Short mmCIF file of C-alpha atoms in Angstrom, two decimals:
data_model
loop_
_atom_site.label_atom_id
_atom_site.label_comp_id
_atom_site.label_asym_id
_atom_site.label_seq_id
_atom_site.Cartn_x
_atom_site.Cartn_y
_atom_site.Cartn_z
CA MET A 1 96.35 155.18 109.23
CA PHE A 2 94.92 157.31 112.03
CA ASN A 3 97.25 158.05 114.92
CA ARG A 4 95.80 158.39 118.43
CA HIS A 5 95.37 162.17 118.25
CA THR A 6 93.78 162.02 114.80
CA LEU A 7 91.35 159.35 115.99
CA LEU A 8 90.35 161.39 119.04
CA ALA A 9 89.86 164.46 116.89
CA ALA A 10 87.68 162.47 114.49
CA LEU A 11 85.58 161.12 117.35
CA ALA A 12 85.17 164.61 118.77
CA ALA A 13 84.10 165.91 115.37
CA THR A 14 81.57 163.09 115.10
CA LEU A 15 80.12 163.93 118.50
CA VAL A 16 79.87 167.61 117.60
CA ALA A 17 78.22 166.76 114.29
CA GLY A 18 75.80 164.43 116.05
CA THR A 19 74.86 167.16 118.48
CA ALA A 20 74.48 169.66 115.67
CA HIS A 21 72.02 167.39 113.90
CA ALA A 22 69.90 166.76 116.99
CA VAL A 23 66.49 168.31 116.37
CA THR A 24 64.78 170.14 119.24
CA LEU A 25 61.30 171.58 118.86
CA ARG A 26 60.31 174.23 121.39
CA TYR A 27 56.60 174.57 122.07
CA SER A 28 54.77 177.10 124.22
CA ASN A 29 51.16 177.34 125.35
CA GLN A 30 49.38 180.02 127.37
CA GLY A 31 48.57 177.37 130.00
CA ASP A 32 50.86 175.17 132.05
CA LEU A 33 51.21 171.43 132.55
CA LYS A 34 50.50 171.07 136.24
CA SER A 35 50.44 167.28 136.55
CA LEU A 36 51.85 164.34 134.63
CA ASP A 37 49.21 162.04 136.10
CA PRO A 38 47.11 161.20 133.02
CA TYR A 39 43.89 161.01 135.07
CA THR A 40 44.14 164.38 136.83
CA LEU A 41 42.73 166.87 134.33
CA ASN A 42 40.42 166.19 131.38
CA GLU A 43 41.60 169.25 129.45
CA THR A 44 42.87 169.40 125.88
CA THR A 45 46.31 170.96 126.39
CA THR A 46 47.13 168.55 129.21
CA ILE A 47 45.82 165.55 127.25
CA ALA A 48 47.83 166.54 124.17
CA ASN A 49 51.08 167.06 126.09
CA LEU A 50 50.73 163.70 127.79
CA ALA A 51 49.93 162.01 124.46
CA HIS A 52 53.63 162.25 123.69
CA ALA A 53 54.41 159.91 126.59
CA TYR A 54 51.21 157.92 127.17
CA GLU A 55 48.90 155.97 124.86
CA GLY A 56 45.38 154.60 124.86
CA LEU A 57 43.96 151.36 123.57
CA THR A 58 42.85 153.32 120.50
CA LYS A 59 44.22 156.39 118.75
CA ARG A 60 42.73 159.04 116.49
CA ASP A 61 44.29 159.79 113.14
CA LYS A 62 44.93 163.22 111.66
CA ASP A 63 41.28 163.43 110.58
CA LEU A 64 40.03 162.20 114.01
CA SER A 65 39.21 158.71 112.71
CA ILE A 66 39.59 155.93 115.30
CA ILE A 67 42.53 153.60 114.65
CA PRO A 68 44.22 150.85 116.71
CA GLY A 69 46.56 151.88 119.50
CA LEU A 70 47.72 149.61 122.30
CA ALA A 71 44.83 147.40 121.19
CA GLU A 72 45.46 145.82 117.80
CA LYS A 73 41.78 144.97 117.29
CA TRP A 74 38.51 144.49 119.14
CA GLU A 75 35.20 142.74 118.61
CA THR A 76 31.81 142.64 120.30
CA SER A 77 29.50 139.77 121.14
CA ALA A 78 26.19 139.35 119.32
CA ASP A 79 24.28 140.92 122.23
CA GLY A 80 26.73 143.83 122.45
CA LEU A 81 27.47 143.18 126.12
CA THR A 82 31.01 141.84 125.81
CA TRP A 83 33.94 143.52 124.10
CA LYS A 84 37.03 141.39 123.50
CA ILE A 85 40.18 143.52 123.24
CA HIS A 86 43.30 142.05 121.65
CA LEU A 87 46.36 143.86 122.97
CA ARG A 88 49.50 144.68 121.02
CA LYS A 89 52.40 142.36 121.82
CA GLY A 90 56.01 143.39 122.34
CA VAL A 91 55.18 146.83 123.71
CA LYS A 92 57.26 148.09 126.63
CA PHE A 93 56.81 150.96 129.05
CA HIS A 94 59.59 153.50 129.16
CA ASN A 95 61.24 151.77 132.13
CA GLY A 96 61.34 148.46 130.22
CA ASN A 97 58.35 146.80 131.87
CA PRO A 98 56.23 144.80 129.40
CA PHE A 99 52.72 146.06 128.58
CA THR A 100 50.15 143.39 129.46
CA ALA A 101 46.48 142.85 130.28
CA ASP A 102 47.28 143.46 133.97
CA ASP A 103 48.03 147.09 133.12
CA VAL A 104 44.69 147.51 131.35
CA VAL A 105 42.74 146.02 134.25
CA PHE A 106 44.67 148.21 136.70
CA SER A 107 44.10 151.32 134.58
CA ALA A 108 40.38 150.53 134.33
CA THR A 109 40.14 150.60 138.12
CA ARG A 110 42.35 153.66 138.54
CA VAL A 111 40.59 155.79 135.91
CA ARG A 112 37.25 155.33 137.71
CA ALA A 113 38.59 155.85 141.22
CA PRO A 114 37.88 158.96 143.32
CA GLY A 115 40.07 161.84 142.21
CA SER A 116 40.10 160.89 138.54
CA ASN A 117 38.74 163.42 136.05
CA PHE A 118 38.33 160.72 133.38
CA GLY A 119 35.62 158.53 134.91
CA THR A 120 33.51 158.62 131.76
CA ARG A 121 36.10 156.63 129.80
CA LEU A 122 34.44 153.47 131.08
CA PRO A 123 30.93 152.88 132.48
CA SER A 124 31.10 152.70 136.25
CA ASN A 125 29.50 149.24 136.26
CA ALA A 126 31.62 147.80 133.44
CA GLU A 127 33.80 144.85 134.42
CA VAL A 128 37.25 144.58 132.84
CA VAL A 129 38.56 141.02 132.97
CA LYS A 130 41.94 139.56 132.02
CA VAL A 131 41.61 136.61 129.62
CA ASP A 132 45.34 136.13 129.08
CA ASP A 133 48.42 138.37 129.02
CA HIS A 134 47.32 140.04 125.79
CA THR A 135 43.53 139.79 125.87
CA VAL A 136 40.95 141.49 128.06
CA GLU A 137 37.17 141.48 128.03
CA VAL A 138 34.95 144.40 128.94
CA LYS A 139 31.60 143.16 130.23
CA LEU A 140 28.71 145.65 130.10
CA LYS A 141 25.25 145.76 131.63
CA THR A 142 23.77 147.40 128.52
CA PRO A 143 25.07 147.63 124.94
CA ASN A 144 27.34 150.58 124.12
CA PRO A 145 28.33 150.83 120.45
CA ILE A 146 30.54 153.90 121.09
CA LEU A 147 32.33 152.46 124.12
CA HIS A 148 35.74 152.87 122.46
CA TYR A 149 35.22 156.44 121.25
CA GLN A 150 37.05 157.88 124.27
CA TRP A 151 39.78 155.30 124.65
CA ASP A 152 42.34 157.38 122.77
CA THR A 153 42.51 159.67 125.81
CA TRP A 154 42.24 156.89 128.40
CA TYR A 155 45.98 156.47 128.81
CA ILE A 156 47.18 153.09 130.05
CA MET A 157 49.48 153.11 133.06
CA ASP A 158 52.03 150.57 134.27
CA LYS A 159 50.54 148.66 137.20
CA GLU A 160 53.91 147.59 138.60
CA TRP A 161 55.43 151.09 138.38
CA SER A 162 52.35 152.77 139.85
CA GLU A 163 52.09 150.44 142.82
CA ALA A 164 55.84 150.51 143.49
CA ASN A 165 55.73 154.31 143.67
CA ASN A 166 52.61 154.60 145.81
CA ALA A 167 50.66 155.98 142.84
CA ALA A 168 47.89 153.38 142.55
CA ALA A 169 45.31 156.12 143.19
CA PRO A 170 44.77 159.04 140.78
CA THR A 171 45.95 162.52 141.71
CA PRO A 172 42.97 164.91 142.01
CA ALA A 173 43.24 168.36 140.43
CA SER A 174 42.68 169.85 143.87
CA ALA A 175 45.68 168.06 145.40
CA THR A 176 48.03 170.42 147.22
CA THR A 177 50.86 167.89 147.45
CA PRO A 178 51.91 166.30 144.13
CA SER A 179 52.07 162.52 143.92
CA TYR A 180 54.89 160.59 142.29
CA ALA A 181 52.76 160.14 139.17
CA ALA A 182 52.14 163.90 139.04
CA LEU A 183 55.88 164.57 138.77
CA ASN A 184 57.05 161.49 136.84
CA ALA A 185 55.76 159.54 133.85
CA ASN A 186 56.14 155.98 132.56
CA GLY A 187 54.11 155.44 129.44
CA THR A 188 54.51 153.54 126.19
CA GLY A 189 54.44 156.56 123.87
CA PRO A 190 56.84 157.96 121.25
CA PHE A 191 58.56 160.25 123.76
CA THR A 192 59.81 159.82 127.30
CA ILE A 193 59.73 162.64 129.83
CA GLU A 194 63.26 163.49 130.88
CA SER A 195 62.40 166.30 133.29
CA HIS A 196 59.33 168.15 134.54
CA GLN A 197 59.14 171.40 136.44
CA PRO A 198 55.42 172.15 136.91
CA GLY A 199 54.52 175.48 135.39
CA VAL A 200 58.09 176.04 134.18
CA ARG A 201 59.46 173.48 131.73
CA THR A 202 58.93 169.90 130.58
CA VAL A 203 61.48 168.10 128.41
CA PHE A 204 60.48 165.14 126.23
CA LYS A 205 63.05 162.86 124.58
CA LYS A 206 62.51 160.56 121.59
CA ASN A 207 61.73 157.00 122.67
CA PRO A 208 64.05 154.83 120.55
CA ASN A 209 62.10 151.71 121.53
CA TRP A 210 58.64 152.93 120.53
CA TRP A 211 56.56 150.24 118.81
CA GLY A 212 54.85 152.57 116.30
CA LYS A 213 55.77 154.09 112.94
CA VAL A 214 57.78 157.26 113.53
CA GLU A 215 56.38 160.22 111.54
CA HIS A 216 58.47 162.98 113.12
CA ASN A 217 62.17 163.85 112.98
CA LEU A 218 62.46 165.23 116.52
CA ASP A 219 65.00 164.21 119.13
CA GLU A 220 63.59 166.45 121.81
CA ILE A 221 60.51 168.55 122.66
CA VAL A 222 60.81 171.37 125.18
CA PHE A 223 57.46 172.60 126.46
CA THR A 224 57.43 176.00 128.19
CA PRO A 225 54.23 177.71 129.32
CA ILE A 226 54.17 181.46 128.57
CA ALA A 227 51.06 183.14 129.95
CA SER A 228 51.78 186.59 128.51
CA ASP A 229 50.43 186.97 124.98
CA ALA A 230 53.05 189.56 124.05
CA THR A 231 55.93 187.47 125.40
CA ARG A 232 54.66 184.32 123.68
CA VAL A 233 54.40 186.03 120.28
CA ALA A 234 57.80 187.69 120.72
CA ALA A 235 59.36 184.31 121.48
CA LEU A 236 57.90 182.88 118.24
CA LEU A 237 58.99 185.79 116.08
CA SER A 238 62.51 185.78 117.53
CA GLY A 239 62.88 182.04 117.00
CA GLU A 240 63.17 181.22 120.69
CA VAL A 241 60.18 178.88 120.30
CA ASP A 242 58.94 177.04 117.21
CA VAL A 243 55.23 176.61 117.97
CA ILE A 244 52.82 178.61 120.12
CA ASP A 245 49.15 178.09 120.96
CA PRO A 246 47.24 180.30 120.73
CA VAL A 247 48.27 183.31 118.71
CA PRO A 248 46.28 186.25 120.13
CA LEU A 249 43.70 187.28 117.55
CA GLN A 250 45.07 190.82 117.39
CA ASP A 251 48.53 189.47 116.48
CA ILE A 252 47.59 187.14 113.62
CA GLN A 253 48.36 189.68 110.89
CA ARG A 254 51.64 190.61 112.55
CA VAL A 255 52.80 186.99 112.68
CA ASN A 256 51.72 186.32 109.09
CA SER A 257 53.64 189.35 107.87
CA SER A 258 56.83 188.27 109.62
CA ALA A 259 59.69 186.48 107.89
CA ASN A 260 59.99 183.69 110.46
CA ALA A 261 56.53 182.26 111.17
CA LYS A 262 52.94 181.88 110.05
CA VAL A 263 49.56 181.29 111.71
CA GLN A 264 47.74 178.03 111.09
CA THR A 265 44.01 178.69 111.47
CA GLY A 266 41.00 176.44 111.20
CA PRO A 267 37.64 175.63 112.77
CA GLU A 268 37.59 174.08 116.23
CA LEU A 269 35.00 171.71 117.66
CA ARG A 270 35.13 173.30 121.12
CA THR A 271 32.07 175.16 122.39
CA ILE A 272 32.67 178.01 124.85
CA PHE A 273 29.72 178.50 127.20
CA LEU A 274 28.42 179.93 130.47
CA GLY A 275 26.92 177.80 133.21
CA PHE A 276 25.05 178.33 136.49
CA ASP A 277 24.86 176.52 139.82
CA GLN A 278 21.35 175.06 139.70
CA THR A 279 21.86 172.58 142.55
CA ARG A 280 22.46 174.41 145.82
CA ASP A 281 19.51 175.92 147.69
CA GLU A 282 21.64 179.00 148.30
CA LEU A 283 24.45 180.14 146.03
CA LEU A 284 27.98 180.18 147.42
CA PHE A 285 28.83 183.55 145.89
CA SER A 286 25.83 185.88 145.85
CA ASN A 287 24.06 188.49 147.93
CA VAL A 288 20.79 186.57 147.53
CA LYS A 289 20.25 184.62 150.73
CA GLY A 290 17.91 181.73 151.41
CA LYS A 291 17.35 180.80 147.77
CA ASN A 292 19.07 180.20 144.45
CA PRO A 293 18.04 182.57 141.63
CA PHE A 294 19.34 180.17 138.96
CA LYS A 295 16.69 177.60 139.84
CA ASP A 296 14.25 179.99 138.17
CA ILE A 297 14.16 179.58 134.38
CA LYS A 298 13.31 183.29 134.03
CA VAL A 299 16.63 184.25 135.58
CA ARG A 300 18.57 181.88 133.32
CA GLN A 301 16.69 183.21 130.28
CA ALA A 302 17.37 186.79 131.40
CA PHE A 303 21.11 186.11 131.58
CA TYR A 304 20.97 184.54 128.11
CA GLN A 305 19.13 187.50 126.58
CA ALA A 306 21.54 189.95 128.24
CA ILE A 307 24.51 188.54 126.32
CA ASP A 308 25.29 190.36 123.08
CA ILE A 309 27.04 187.55 121.22
CA GLU A 310 27.64 189.61 118.08
CA THR A 311 29.60 192.19 120.08
CA ILE A 312 31.68 189.41 121.61
CA LYS A 313 32.33 188.06 118.11
CA SER A 314 33.29 191.39 116.56
CA ARG A 315 35.13 193.10 119.41
CA VAL A 316 36.51 190.34 121.62
CA MET A 317 37.02 187.57 119.06
CA ARG A 318 37.77 189.91 116.11
CA GLY A 319 35.40 187.96 113.90
CA LEU A 320 37.10 184.60 114.50
CA SER A 321 34.25 182.81 116.26
CA ASN A 322 31.02 181.10 115.28
CA PRO A 323 28.10 182.06 117.58
CA ALA A 324 26.44 178.94 118.98
CA SER A 325 22.88 178.02 119.84
CA LEU A 326 23.60 174.50 121.08
CA MET A 327 26.22 173.04 123.38
CA ILE A 328 27.89 171.24 120.47
CA ALA A 329 29.59 172.30 117.26
CA PRO A 330 27.32 172.18 114.19
CA GLU A 331 29.82 169.90 112.42
CA LEU A 332 28.95 167.12 114.88
CA VAL A 333 25.14 167.09 114.61
CA THR A 334 22.59 167.30 111.80
CA PHE A 335 19.98 169.50 113.47
CA GLU A 336 21.76 172.63 114.70
CA GLN A 337 19.79 174.80 112.26
CA ASP A 338 16.56 173.83 114.07
CA PHE A 339 17.69 175.68 117.19
CA PRO A 340 17.93 179.44 116.60
CA ARG A 341 19.85 181.42 119.17
CA PRO A 342 17.58 183.63 121.35
CA LYS A 343 18.02 187.27 120.35
CA TYR A 344 19.92 189.79 122.42
CA ASP A 345 17.23 191.66 124.36
CA PRO A 346 18.42 193.59 127.44
CA GLU A 347 15.00 195.15 128.04
CA GLY A 348 13.40 191.73 127.91
CA ALA A 349 16.07 190.49 130.33
CA LYS A 350 15.21 193.27 132.81
CA LYS A 351 11.53 192.37 132.56
CA LEU A 352 12.27 188.68 133.24
CA LEU A 353 14.40 189.55 136.27
CA THR A 354 11.56 191.73 137.62
CA GLU A 355 9.07 188.90 137.12
CA ALA A 356 11.44 186.55 138.96
CA GLY A 357 11.54 188.92 141.95
CA TYR A 358 14.79 190.78 141.20
CA PRO A 359 13.71 194.20 139.86
CA ASN A 360 17.05 195.66 140.94
CA GLY A 361 19.06 192.63 139.89
CA PHE A 362 21.45 190.93 142.31
CA GLU A 363 25.13 190.25 142.92
CA ILE A 364 26.89 187.11 141.74
CA GLY A 365 30.45 185.73 141.68
CA MET A 366 31.84 184.41 138.40
CA ASP A 367 34.71 181.99 137.82
CA CYS A 368 36.77 182.24 134.67
CA PRO A 369 40.13 180.88 133.50
CA ASN A 370 42.56 183.44 132.13
CA ASP A 371 44.96 181.16 130.26
CA ARG A 372 42.88 178.38 128.78
CA TYR A 373 40.65 179.54 125.91
CA VAL A 374 41.05 182.24 123.27
CA ASN A 375 40.49 185.59 125.05
CA ASP A 376 38.76 183.81 127.93
CA GLU A 377 39.18 186.58 130.50
CA ALA A 378 38.19 189.23 127.94
CA ILE A 379 35.01 187.29 127.19
CA CYS A 380 34.20 187.17 130.90
CA GLN A 381 34.87 190.88 131.25
CA ALA A 382 32.48 191.55 128.37
CA VAL A 383 29.84 189.40 130.07
CA VAL A 384 30.33 191.38 133.29
CA GLY A 385 29.58 194.61 131.44
CA MET A 386 26.55 193.21 129.61
CA LEU A 387 24.97 191.86 132.78
CA ALA A 388 25.62 195.17 134.53
CA ARG A 389 23.29 196.80 131.98
CA VAL A 390 20.40 194.68 133.24
CA GLY A 391 21.19 195.30 136.92
CA VAL A 392 23.32 192.24 137.74
CA LYS A 393 26.62 192.98 139.45
CA VAL A 394 29.18 190.30 138.63
CA ASN A 395 32.28 189.87 140.79
CA LEU A 396 34.75 188.25 138.41
CA MET A 397 37.44 185.86 139.62
CA ALA A 398 39.73 185.11 136.67
CA GLN A 399 42.73 182.93 137.44
CA PRO A 400 45.14 180.45 135.80
CA LYS A 401 43.56 177.20 134.71
CA ALA A 402 45.32 175.11 137.35
CA GLN A 403 43.67 177.05 140.17
CA TYR A 404 40.42 177.46 138.25
CA PHE A 405 39.92 173.75 137.54
CA ALA A 406 41.02 172.75 141.05
CA LYS A 407 38.16 174.89 142.36
CA VAL A 408 35.30 174.14 139.96
CA LEU A 409 35.71 170.45 139.11
CA LYS A 410 34.39 167.50 141.10
CA PRO A 411 37.46 167.14 143.37
CA GLY A 412 36.97 170.83 144.25
CA ASN A 413 33.32 170.11 145.06
CA TYR A 414 32.09 172.21 142.12
CA THR A 415 32.81 175.38 144.07
CA THR A 416 31.26 177.90 141.68
CA SER A 417 28.04 179.84 141.18
CA PHE A 418 28.49 181.14 137.63
CA TYR A 419 31.31 180.19 135.28
CA LEU A 420 32.81 180.05 131.80
CA LEU A 421 33.95 176.72 130.40
CA GLY A 422 34.87 175.17 127.05
CA TRP A 423 34.07 171.65 125.90
CA THR A 424 35.18 169.50 122.99
CA PRO A 425 33.38 166.13 123.00
CA SER A 426 36.17 163.58 123.20
CA THR A 427 34.02 161.11 121.28
CA SER A 428 33.26 163.62 118.47
CA ASP A 429 29.67 162.60 119.19
CA GLY A 430 26.68 164.36 120.77
CA HIS A 431 26.21 161.70 123.43
CA ASN A 432 29.35 162.92 125.17
CA VAL A 433 27.80 166.38 125.71
CA LEU A 434 24.45 164.94 126.77
CA PHE A 435 26.11 162.64 129.30
CA ASP A 436 29.11 164.59 130.60
CA ILE A 437 27.89 168.19 130.48
CA GLN A 438 24.08 168.02 130.60
CA GLY A 439 23.53 164.78 132.53
CA CYS A 440 22.30 164.67 136.13
CA ARG A 441 25.10 164.18 138.64
CA ASP A 442 22.84 163.04 141.48
CA ASN A 443 24.14 159.45 141.51
CA PRO A 444 27.56 159.19 143.19
CA GLN A 445 28.00 155.71 141.71
CA SER A 446 27.79 157.04 138.15
CA SER A 447 30.15 159.23 136.12
CA ARG A 448 27.17 160.90 134.45
CA GLY A 449 27.41 164.67 134.69
CA GLU A 450 31.02 164.62 135.88
CA SER A 451 31.72 167.91 134.07
CA ASN A 452 28.27 169.35 134.74
CA LEU A 453 29.62 171.97 137.11
CA GLY A 454 26.27 173.62 137.79
CA GLY A 455 24.30 170.43 138.38
CA TYR A 456 21.58 170.94 135.76
CA CYS A 457 19.28 167.90 135.89
CA ASN A 458 16.32 166.62 133.87
CA LYS A 459 15.45 162.93 134.14
CA LYS A 460 13.68 162.80 130.79
CA HIS A 461 16.85 164.19 129.23
CA ASP A 462 18.84 161.39 130.87
CA GLU A 463 16.40 158.74 129.63
CA LEU A 464 16.84 159.99 126.09
CA THR A 465 20.62 160.11 126.56
CA ASP A 466 20.63 156.44 127.56
CA GLN A 467 18.58 155.57 124.49
CA VAL A 468 21.00 157.51 122.30
CA LEU A 469 23.83 155.38 123.67
CA THR A 470 22.30 152.05 122.69
CA GLU A 471 20.43 152.95 119.48
CA VAL A 472 22.19 151.64 116.37
CA ASP A 473 19.81 153.07 113.75
CA THR A 474 21.37 156.40 112.72
CA ALA A 475 18.12 158.21 111.91
CA LYS A 476 16.45 157.11 115.16
CA ARG A 477 19.59 157.96 117.12
CA ASN A 478 19.72 161.47 115.66
CA GLU A 479 16.07 162.07 116.51
CA LEU A 480 16.59 160.93 120.12
CA MET A 481 19.64 163.16 120.36
CA LYS A 482 17.70 166.11 118.99
CA GLN A 483 14.95 165.61 121.58
CA ALA A 484 17.50 165.53 124.40
CA PHE A 485 19.26 168.70 123.23
CA LYS A 486 15.87 170.41 122.90
CA ILE A 487 15.06 169.81 126.56
CA ALA A 488 18.21 171.60 127.74
CA TYR A 489 17.75 174.29 125.09
CA ASP A 490 14.16 175.01 126.17
CA GLU A 491 15.17 175.14 129.83
CA TYR A 492 18.08 177.56 129.24
CA ALA A 493 20.28 175.05 131.02
CA TYR A 494 23.39 176.80 129.69
CA ILE A 495 24.36 179.82 127.61
CA PRO A 496 26.38 178.57 124.64
CA LEU A 497 28.57 181.38 123.32
CA HIS A 498 30.60 180.26 120.32
CA GLN A 499 33.08 177.89 118.75
CA GLN A 500 36.47 179.59 118.75
CA ALA A 501 38.90 179.39 115.83
CA LEU A 502 42.22 177.61 116.02
CA ALA A 503 45.22 179.93 115.72
CA TRP A 504 48.61 178.27 116.11
CA GLY A 505 51.85 180.14 115.52
CA VAL A 506 54.28 177.91 113.62
CA SER A 507 57.87 178.57 112.59
CA ASN A 508 58.53 178.42 108.86
CA LYS A 509 60.97 175.61 109.68
CA VAL A 510 58.21 173.42 111.10
CA LYS A 511 55.46 171.38 109.46
CA LEU A 512 52.60 170.51 111.76
CA THR A 513 49.25 168.72 111.53
CA GLN A 514 46.33 170.75 112.91
CA ARG A 515 43.37 168.74 114.16
CA ALA A 516 39.94 170.24 114.85
CA ASP A 517 40.09 169.08 118.48
CA ASN A 518 42.99 171.52 119.11
CA GLN A 519 45.41 168.88 120.31
CA VAL A 520 48.93 170.01 119.41
CA LEU A 521 50.46 166.61 118.70
CA LEU A 522 54.14 166.92 117.92
CA HIS A 523 54.75 163.27 117.06
CA TRP A 524 53.54 164.36 113.60
CA ALA A 525 55.87 167.38 113.45
CA THR A 526 58.97 167.79 111.35
CA LYS A 527 61.55 170.55 111.66
CA GLU A 528 64.26 171.63 109.24
#
């Protein structure tokens, strides 16, 4: 028999053993997690981090296929105007509150409210109605066969918790004072958030009451942003962190030759591009007064022809990029080969600028993140040098993504004249690009063009976009989509640069699923 001291020693040993077997995965990204509010920033790293705590009505599997999430199933009426959503029963938020239709209706209002960066998740005129505690109906004005394509990143919030904590309104990216929802989370996901220090450290704990099938063996995730490339790689190689994103291109060989880690690479669906303010009559950041040079197609074409994309590929991206001619990855459309990229032609660019009335060029400010995309600031610096060769002086403002997005997005009043941005269509469909990036944003009642920072607008393009949305015949839909992309292509609405490659640094002790949308989702991770 155990005596008292033996029993205490055995209990202590059990506790020590339990602690020893607890599995912690440490993950680092070049960018931070500024806000826990799931409607603040429509940006991949933020979305992926919050996917550990929050969930949508749908999910996407490892191959990006749509599968049920908080909705078990859904069906549409014969006319396509009513979607009936059957909600999963028995699901609880992290604080114990039951998940019901009231939360979906609340979230539908909140996600489309001023300050949200996710307004496109539901049409602005869609009505979301509670049928019973576990059924809602979405009533549309026009059919939308891909309505649910973005619901995996429309995270459902707890109505009771939000209202009790004065968080019924979304937190805009430009907010200077964080809301309760920006600093705290209450989702239904596989992990809870134990602590959050913006820009410093976020700790996730396994949710023992999660409704789903657990495919990880983690007890804890510790997310730490590390902006410095050298420091981030050193932390991986030393074992201080288990996963980093991204691995700097120049360090891939070094990581692969190490004994502790490897680089997972693969194609990404994100398109990196340059955009211009085509809305204001006078640019905010330019020495040209009384007019906007970017309203002239010759100026936009000149900028396009001044960019040497092959040099960016070879020198900046070290060969790990795919030069783009459209604002969408070729894997997602059938007609990319019909749109050749205009050739690099600096002399032609100078001639176009002269014809537009700028024989000596002009001065322009450029906004660029420095911790969001692969070599983002280096790309912008290369663009600065290329434009200098045709007489355009670019004043580059490169800053961390939190400050960058707060400035250039809708809540920041699109305060930019010339910028670099990356976009992965959350629907894995061309309509998302046509609507979100290339759509007119002249109707304040619509979410069209919400991420169209420069305000490019063509009404014929929008008409075609609307037809794409409702057309069910695949061949006809592809032709309509092609026509819409051609309009923006012919007007030099943007300068697509490339699709970057994925490069994740992963400890040899970790197995991780890599999706082409670059979401690092650790609820599929296992660690020895």
